[in-house]
Coordinates of C-alpha atoms and ligand atoms in Angstrom, one line a residue:
X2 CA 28.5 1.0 -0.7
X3 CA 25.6 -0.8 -1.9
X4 CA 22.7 0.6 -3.2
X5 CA 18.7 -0.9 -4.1
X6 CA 16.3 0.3 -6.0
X7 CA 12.5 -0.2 -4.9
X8 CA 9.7 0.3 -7.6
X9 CA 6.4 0.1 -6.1
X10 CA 2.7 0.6 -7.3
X11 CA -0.2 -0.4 -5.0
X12 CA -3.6 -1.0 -5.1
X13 CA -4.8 2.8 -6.1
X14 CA -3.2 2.3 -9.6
X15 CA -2.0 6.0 -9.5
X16 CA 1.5 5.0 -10.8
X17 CA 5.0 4.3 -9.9
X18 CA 7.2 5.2 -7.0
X19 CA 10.7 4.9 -7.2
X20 CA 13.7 4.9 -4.7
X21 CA 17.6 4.1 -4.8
X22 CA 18.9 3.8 -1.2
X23 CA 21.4 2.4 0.7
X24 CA 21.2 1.0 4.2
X25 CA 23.7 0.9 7.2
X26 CA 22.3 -0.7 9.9
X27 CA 19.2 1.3 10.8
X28 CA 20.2 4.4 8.7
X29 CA 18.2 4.5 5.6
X30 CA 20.5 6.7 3.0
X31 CA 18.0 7.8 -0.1
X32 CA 20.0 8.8 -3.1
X33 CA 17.0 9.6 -5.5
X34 CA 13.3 9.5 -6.0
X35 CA 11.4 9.0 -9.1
X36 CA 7.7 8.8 -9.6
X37 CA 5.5 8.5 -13.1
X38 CA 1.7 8.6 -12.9
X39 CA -0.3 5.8 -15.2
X40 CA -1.1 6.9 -18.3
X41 CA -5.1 7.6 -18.3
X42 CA -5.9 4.8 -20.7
X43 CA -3.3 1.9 -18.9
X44 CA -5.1 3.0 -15.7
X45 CA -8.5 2.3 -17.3
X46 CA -7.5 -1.2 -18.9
X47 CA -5.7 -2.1 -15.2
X48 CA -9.2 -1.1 -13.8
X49 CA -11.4 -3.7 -15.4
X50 CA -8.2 -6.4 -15.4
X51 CA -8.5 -6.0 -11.4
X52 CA -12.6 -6.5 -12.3
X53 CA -11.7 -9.6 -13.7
X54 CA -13.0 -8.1 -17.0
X55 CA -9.6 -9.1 -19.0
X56 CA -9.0 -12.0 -21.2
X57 CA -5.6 -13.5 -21.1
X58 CA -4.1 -11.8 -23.9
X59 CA -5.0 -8.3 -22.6
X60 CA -3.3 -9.7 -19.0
X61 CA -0.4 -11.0 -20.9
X62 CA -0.1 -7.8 -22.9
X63 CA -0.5 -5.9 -19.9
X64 CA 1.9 -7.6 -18.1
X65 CA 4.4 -6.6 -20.8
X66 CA 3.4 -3.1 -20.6
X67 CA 3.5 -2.6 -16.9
X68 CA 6.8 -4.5 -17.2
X69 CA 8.2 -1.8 -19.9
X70 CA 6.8 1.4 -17.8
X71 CA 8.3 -0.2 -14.6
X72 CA 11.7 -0.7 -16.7
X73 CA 11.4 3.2 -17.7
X74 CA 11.0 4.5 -14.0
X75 CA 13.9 2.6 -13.3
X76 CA 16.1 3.8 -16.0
X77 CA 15.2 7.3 -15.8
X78 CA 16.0 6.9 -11.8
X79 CA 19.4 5.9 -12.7
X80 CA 20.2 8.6 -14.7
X81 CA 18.9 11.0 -12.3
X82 CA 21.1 10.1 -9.7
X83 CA 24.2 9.3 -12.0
X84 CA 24.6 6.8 -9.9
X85 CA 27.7 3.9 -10.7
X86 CA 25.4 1.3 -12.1
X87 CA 27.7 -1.6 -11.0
X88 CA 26.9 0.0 -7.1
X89 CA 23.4 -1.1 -7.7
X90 CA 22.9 -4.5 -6.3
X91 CA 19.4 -5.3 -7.0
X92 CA 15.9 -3.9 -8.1
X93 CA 13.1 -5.1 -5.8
X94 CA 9.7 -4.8 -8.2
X95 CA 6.6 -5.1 -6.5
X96 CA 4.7 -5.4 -9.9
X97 CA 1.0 -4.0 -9.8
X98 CA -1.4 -6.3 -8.2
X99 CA -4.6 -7.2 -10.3
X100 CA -5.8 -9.8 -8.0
X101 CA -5.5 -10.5 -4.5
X102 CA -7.8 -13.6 -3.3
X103 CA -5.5 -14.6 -0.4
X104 CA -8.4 -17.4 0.5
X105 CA -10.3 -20.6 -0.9
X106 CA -8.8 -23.6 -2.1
X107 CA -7.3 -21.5 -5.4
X108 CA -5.7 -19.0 -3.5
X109 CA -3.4 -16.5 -5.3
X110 CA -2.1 -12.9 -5.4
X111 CA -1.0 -11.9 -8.9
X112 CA 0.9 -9.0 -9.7
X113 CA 2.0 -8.0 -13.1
X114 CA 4.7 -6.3 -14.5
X115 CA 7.4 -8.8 -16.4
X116 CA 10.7 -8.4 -13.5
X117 CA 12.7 -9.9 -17.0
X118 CA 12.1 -7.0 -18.7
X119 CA 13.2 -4.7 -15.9
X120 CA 16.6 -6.9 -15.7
X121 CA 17.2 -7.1 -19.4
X122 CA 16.5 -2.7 -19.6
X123 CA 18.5 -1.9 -16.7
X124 CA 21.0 -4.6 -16.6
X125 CA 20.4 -4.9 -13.1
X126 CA 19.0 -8.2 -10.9
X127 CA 15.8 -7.8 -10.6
X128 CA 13.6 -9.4 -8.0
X129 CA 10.2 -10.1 -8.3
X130 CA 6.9 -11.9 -7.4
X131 CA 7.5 -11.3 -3.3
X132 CA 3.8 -12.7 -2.4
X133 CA 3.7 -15.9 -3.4
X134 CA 6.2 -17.8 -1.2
X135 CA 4.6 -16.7 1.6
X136 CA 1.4 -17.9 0.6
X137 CA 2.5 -21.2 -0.5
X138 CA 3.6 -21.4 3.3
X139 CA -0.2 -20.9 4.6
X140 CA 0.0 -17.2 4.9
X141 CA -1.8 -13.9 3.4
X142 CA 1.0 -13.4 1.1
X143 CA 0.5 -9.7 2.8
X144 CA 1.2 -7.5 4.2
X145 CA 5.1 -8.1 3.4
X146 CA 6.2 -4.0 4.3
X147 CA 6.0 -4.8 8.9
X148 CA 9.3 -6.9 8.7
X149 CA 10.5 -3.6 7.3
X150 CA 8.6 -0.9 9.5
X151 CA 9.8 -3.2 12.4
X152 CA 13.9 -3.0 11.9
X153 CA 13.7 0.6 10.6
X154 CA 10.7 2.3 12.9
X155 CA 11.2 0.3 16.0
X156 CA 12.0 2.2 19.0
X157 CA 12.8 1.1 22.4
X158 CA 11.0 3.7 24.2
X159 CA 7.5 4.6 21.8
X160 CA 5.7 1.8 21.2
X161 CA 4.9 2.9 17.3
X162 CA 2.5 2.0 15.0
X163 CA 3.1 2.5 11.3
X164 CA -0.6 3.3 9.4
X165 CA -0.1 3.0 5.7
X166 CA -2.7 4.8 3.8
X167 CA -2.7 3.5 0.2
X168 CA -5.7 2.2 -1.9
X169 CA -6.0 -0.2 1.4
X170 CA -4.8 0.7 5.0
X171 CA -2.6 -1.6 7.3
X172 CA -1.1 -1.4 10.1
X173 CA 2.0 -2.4 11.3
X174 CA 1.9 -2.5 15.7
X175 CA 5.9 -1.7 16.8
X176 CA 6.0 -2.4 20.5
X177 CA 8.4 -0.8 22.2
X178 CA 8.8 -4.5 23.8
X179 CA 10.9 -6.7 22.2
X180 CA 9.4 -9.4 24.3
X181 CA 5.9 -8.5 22.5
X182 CA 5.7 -9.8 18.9
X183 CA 4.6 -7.7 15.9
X184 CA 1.6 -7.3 14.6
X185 CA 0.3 -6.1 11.5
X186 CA -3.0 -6.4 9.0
X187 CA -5.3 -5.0 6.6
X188 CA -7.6 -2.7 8.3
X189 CA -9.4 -1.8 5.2
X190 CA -10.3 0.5 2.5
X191 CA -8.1 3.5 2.9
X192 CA -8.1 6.1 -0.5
X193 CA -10.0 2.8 -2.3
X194 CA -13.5 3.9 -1.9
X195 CA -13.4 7.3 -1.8
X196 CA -10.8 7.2 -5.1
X197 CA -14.0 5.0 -6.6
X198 CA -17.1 7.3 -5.8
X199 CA -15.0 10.0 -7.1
X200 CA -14.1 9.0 -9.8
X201 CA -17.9 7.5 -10.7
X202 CA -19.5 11.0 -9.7
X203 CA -16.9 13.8 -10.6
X204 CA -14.1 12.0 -13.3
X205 CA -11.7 12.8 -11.2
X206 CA -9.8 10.1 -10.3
X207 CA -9.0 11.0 -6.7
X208 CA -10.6 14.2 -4.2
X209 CA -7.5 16.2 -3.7
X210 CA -6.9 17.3 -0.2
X211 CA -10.5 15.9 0.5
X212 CA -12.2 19.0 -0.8
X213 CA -15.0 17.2 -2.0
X214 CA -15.5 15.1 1.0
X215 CA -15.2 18.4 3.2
X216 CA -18.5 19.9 1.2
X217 CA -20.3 16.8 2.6
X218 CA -21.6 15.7 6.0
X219 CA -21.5 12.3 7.6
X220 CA -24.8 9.9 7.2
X221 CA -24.8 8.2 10.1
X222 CA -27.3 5.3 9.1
X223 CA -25.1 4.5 6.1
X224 CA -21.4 4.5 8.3
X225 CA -23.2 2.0 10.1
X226 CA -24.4 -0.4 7.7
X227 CA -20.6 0.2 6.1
X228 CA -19.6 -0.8 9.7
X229 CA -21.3 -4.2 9.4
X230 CA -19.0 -5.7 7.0
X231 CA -17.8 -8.4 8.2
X232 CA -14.3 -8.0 7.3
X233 CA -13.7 -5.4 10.0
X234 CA -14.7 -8.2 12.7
X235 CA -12.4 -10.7 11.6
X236 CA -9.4 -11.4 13.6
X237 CA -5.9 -11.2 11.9
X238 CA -4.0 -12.3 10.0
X239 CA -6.0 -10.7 7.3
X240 CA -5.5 -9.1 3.8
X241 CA -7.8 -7.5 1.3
X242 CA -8.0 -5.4 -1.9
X243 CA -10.2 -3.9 -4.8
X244 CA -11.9 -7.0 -5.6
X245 CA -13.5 -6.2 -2.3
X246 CA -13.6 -3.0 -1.5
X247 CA -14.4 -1.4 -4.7
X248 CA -17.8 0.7 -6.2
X249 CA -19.9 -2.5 -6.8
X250 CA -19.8 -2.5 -2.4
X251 CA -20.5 0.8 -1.9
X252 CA -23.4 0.9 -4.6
X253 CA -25.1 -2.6 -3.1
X254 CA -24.8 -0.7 -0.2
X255 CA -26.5 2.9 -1.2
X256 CA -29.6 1.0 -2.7
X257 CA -30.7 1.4 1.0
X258 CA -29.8 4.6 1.1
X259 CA -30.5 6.4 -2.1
X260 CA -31.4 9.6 -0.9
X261 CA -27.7 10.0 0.4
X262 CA -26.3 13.0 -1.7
X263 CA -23.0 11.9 -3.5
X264 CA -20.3 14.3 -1.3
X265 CA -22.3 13.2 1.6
X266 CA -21.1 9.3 0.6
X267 CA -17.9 11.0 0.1
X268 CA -18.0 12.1 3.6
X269 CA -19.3 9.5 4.9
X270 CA -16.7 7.0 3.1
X271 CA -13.7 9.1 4.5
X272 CA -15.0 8.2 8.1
X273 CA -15.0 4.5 7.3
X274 CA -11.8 4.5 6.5
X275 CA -10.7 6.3 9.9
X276 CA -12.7 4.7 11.8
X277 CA -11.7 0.8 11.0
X278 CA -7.9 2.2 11.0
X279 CA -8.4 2.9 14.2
X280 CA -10.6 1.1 16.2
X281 CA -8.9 -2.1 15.1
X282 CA -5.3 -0.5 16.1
X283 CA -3.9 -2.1 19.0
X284 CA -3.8 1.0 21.9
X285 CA -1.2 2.1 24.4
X286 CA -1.0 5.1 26.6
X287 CA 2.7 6.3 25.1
X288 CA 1.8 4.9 21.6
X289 CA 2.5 7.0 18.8
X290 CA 0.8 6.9 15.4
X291 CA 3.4 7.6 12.3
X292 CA 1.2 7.8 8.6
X293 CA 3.0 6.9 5.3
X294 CA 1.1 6.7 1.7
X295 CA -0.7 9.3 -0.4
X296 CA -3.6 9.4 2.2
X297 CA -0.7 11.5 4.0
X298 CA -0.9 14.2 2.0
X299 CA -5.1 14.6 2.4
X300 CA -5.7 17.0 5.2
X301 CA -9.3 16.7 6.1
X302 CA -8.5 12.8 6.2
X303 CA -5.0 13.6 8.3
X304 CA -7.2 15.8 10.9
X305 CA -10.2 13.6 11.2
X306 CA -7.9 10.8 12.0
X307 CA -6.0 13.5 14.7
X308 CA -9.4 13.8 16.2
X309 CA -10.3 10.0 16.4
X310 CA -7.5 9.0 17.8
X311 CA -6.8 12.0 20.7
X312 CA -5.2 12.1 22.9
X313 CA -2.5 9.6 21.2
X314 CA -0.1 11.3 18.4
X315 CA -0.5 11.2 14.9
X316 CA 2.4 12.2 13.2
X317 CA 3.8 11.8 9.5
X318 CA 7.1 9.2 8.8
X319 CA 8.9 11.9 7.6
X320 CA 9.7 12.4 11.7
X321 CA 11.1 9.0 11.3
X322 CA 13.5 10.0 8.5
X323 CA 11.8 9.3 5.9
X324 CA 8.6 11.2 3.9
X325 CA 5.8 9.3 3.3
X326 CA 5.9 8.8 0.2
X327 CA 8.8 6.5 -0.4
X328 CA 8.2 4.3 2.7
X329 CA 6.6 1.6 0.5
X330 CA 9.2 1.3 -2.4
X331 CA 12.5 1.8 0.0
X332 CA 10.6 -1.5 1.8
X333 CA 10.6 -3.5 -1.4
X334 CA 14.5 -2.0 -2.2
X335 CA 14.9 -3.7 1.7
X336 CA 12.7 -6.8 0.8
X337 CA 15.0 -7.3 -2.2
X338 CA 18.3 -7.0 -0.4
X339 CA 16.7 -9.6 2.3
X340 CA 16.5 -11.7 -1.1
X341 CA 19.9 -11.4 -2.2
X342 CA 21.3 -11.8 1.4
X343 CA 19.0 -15.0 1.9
X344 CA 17.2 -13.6 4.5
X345 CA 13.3 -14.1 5.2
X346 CA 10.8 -10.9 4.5
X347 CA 8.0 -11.9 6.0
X348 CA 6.9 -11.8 9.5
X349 CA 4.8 -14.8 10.1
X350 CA 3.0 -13.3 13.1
X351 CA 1.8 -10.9 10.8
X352 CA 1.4 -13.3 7.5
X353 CA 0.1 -16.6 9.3
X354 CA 2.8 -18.1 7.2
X355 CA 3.9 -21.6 8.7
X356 CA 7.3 -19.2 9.5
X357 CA 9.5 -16.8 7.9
X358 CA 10.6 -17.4 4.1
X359 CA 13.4 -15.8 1.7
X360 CA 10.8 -14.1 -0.5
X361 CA 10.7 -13.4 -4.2
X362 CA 12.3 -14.9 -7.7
X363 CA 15.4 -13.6 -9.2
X364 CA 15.8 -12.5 -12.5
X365 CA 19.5 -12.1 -12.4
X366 CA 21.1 -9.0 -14.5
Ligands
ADP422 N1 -3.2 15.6 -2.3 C1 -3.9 14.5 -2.1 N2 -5.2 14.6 -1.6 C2 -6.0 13.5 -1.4 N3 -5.6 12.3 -1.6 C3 -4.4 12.1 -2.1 C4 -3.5 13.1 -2.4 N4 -2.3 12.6 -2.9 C5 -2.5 11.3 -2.9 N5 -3.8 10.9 -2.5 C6 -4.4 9.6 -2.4 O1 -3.4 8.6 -2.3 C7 -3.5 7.6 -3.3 C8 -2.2 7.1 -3.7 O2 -1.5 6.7 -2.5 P1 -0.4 5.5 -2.6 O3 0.3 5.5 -1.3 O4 0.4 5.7 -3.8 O5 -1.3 4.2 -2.7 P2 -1.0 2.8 -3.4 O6 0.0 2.2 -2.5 O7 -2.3 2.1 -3.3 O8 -0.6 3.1 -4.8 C9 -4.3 8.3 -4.4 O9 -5.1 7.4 -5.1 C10 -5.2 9.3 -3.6 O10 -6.4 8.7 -3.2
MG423 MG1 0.6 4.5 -5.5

């Protein structure tokens, strides 16, 4: 049997998730999990790279080091599951993203995180640089993980939708129609902001299990000036990141609303995110809302998004089969067996790519 590996960090920067898996049709078959947090200090210099406050050599160098810790999860996954290496078909690397300007005439997503030195460590093909193909065909490079929620989540009876709550939230809308196409988009900030403030006002680099959040109240003047980004207005396709949603937007916005007290913002920044996830959800009456990512596992958050979406169901993945946690890196272990079987990734409903694309660049073992 074949098995993938899928090594995935997203826009939080928190660290690295790490899967080998099989798959059998729609069966997903997980072998082993691995995950490493960031060292504090890499964290910090990935933080002002992704506020364009790196020269070239510290992106290069970076990129080496990302590369090297990505190359360690992998190893130390293999051993773990004393798995036959030759079994292992392929690595699918999403690489950490520093930059995602998925507009303009320069457009560009650039994730870091050398996919060479992943191959040459583990011996194993390695596949790399998934976004860029799909932007060279007109699309938003992103997100690349419906194509995946669609074979595996789909369900002829439930229309689903998929809400991943990361450093950003998307959403991937699973009719239970196949006659009805797919769609999927950035909603927003999900764990981006609030992981921000927190870490501005307390050090801590995220508020576990919303604790801090819960101490505050909602300012309803602020949520609605938050509201008026435009970004939540715009139609899909649509993709965003850090380089929008980051502290610089929520401090232009509290200067007019200073007297807003800090677990108040928190609050009040926990709302936004639930409230853009789901008012721009499409709705049906048997719909059913599964939640994958780390924003999963923040209760306050997980009830407050209960509440906004009653009387529709909001249920964890780990119903579906698999925990929330590893629904992101098994979709990049799928993305790179789409690669290998020359197969497209992307959906270009969901993309606005001119149509669908084999995905990624092959560093071959
Ligand atoms: N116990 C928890 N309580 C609150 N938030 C959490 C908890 N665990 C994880 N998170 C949030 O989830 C984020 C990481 O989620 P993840 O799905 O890995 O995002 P990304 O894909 O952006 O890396 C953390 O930055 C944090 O905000
Ligand atoms: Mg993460």
């Amino acid at each position: 049997m074949d098995t993938w590996i899928g090594l995935m960090s997203g826009t939080s920067m928190d660290g690295i998730d790490a899967v080998l898996v099989s798959f059998q049709g729609k069966a997903i078959h997980t072998y082993e999990t691995h995950s490493s947090p960031y060292p504090e200090d890499l964290r910090k210099r990935l933080a002002l790279a992704s506020q364009n406050q790196a020269s070239p050599d510290e992106v290069g160098e970076l990129d080496t080091l990302v590369g090297t810790l990505f190359a360690d999860v992998a190893e130390n996954l293999i051993r773990k599951s004393s798995a036959d290496r030759s079994s292992i078909r392929a690595i699918g690397s999403h690489g950490q993203t520093l930059r995602h300007q998925p507009s303009g005439p320069g457009r560009f997503s650039l994730q870091i995180g050398n996919p060479s030195i992943i191959a040459e460590r583990t011996g194993v093909t390695t596949i790399g640089d998934f976004r860029s193909r799909d932007m060279a065909a007109g699309g938003q490079g992103a997100p690349l993980v419906p194509a995946f929620h669609q074979h595996f989540f789909g369900s002829e009876t439930e229309d689903r939708c998929i809400l991943n709550l990361g450093g950003i939230a998307n959403i991937t809308w699973i009719p239970s129609d196949p006659n009805t196409l797919v769609t999927g988009f950035d909603t927003g900030p999900a764990n981006a902001l609030m992981d921000a403030w927190c870490q501005d006002q307390t050090g801590r680099s995220y508020d576990e299990d919303g604790q801090w959040a819960n101490e505050g109240i909602i300012d309803q003047s602020l949520l609605s000036d938050m509201l008026s980004d435009a970004y939540f207005e715009r139609p899909p396709p649509k993709s965003t990141g850090k380089e929008k949603f980051n502290l610089e937007w929520i401090k232009t916005l509290l200067k007019r609303h200073e007297t807003v007290r800090p677990e108040d913002v928190q609050r009040t920044l926990m709302q936004l995110s639930v409230i853009t996830a789901t008012r721009q959800m499409p709705q049906s009456p048997a719909m059913v809302v599964y939640v994958c990512g780390g924003g999963a596992r923040n209760q306050p958050f997980m009830r407050e998004l209960s509440q906004a979406l009653s009387p529709i169901r909001v249920l964890s993945t780990a119903e579906l089969g698999l925990d929330p946690q590893w629904v992101e890196p098994t979709a990049f272990a799928w993305l790179a067996r789409q690669t290998m079987n020359r197969k497209p990734g992307n959906l270009a409903e969901v993309t606005g790519a001119k149509g669908p694309r084999i995905l990624g660049a092959i560093y071959p073992a």
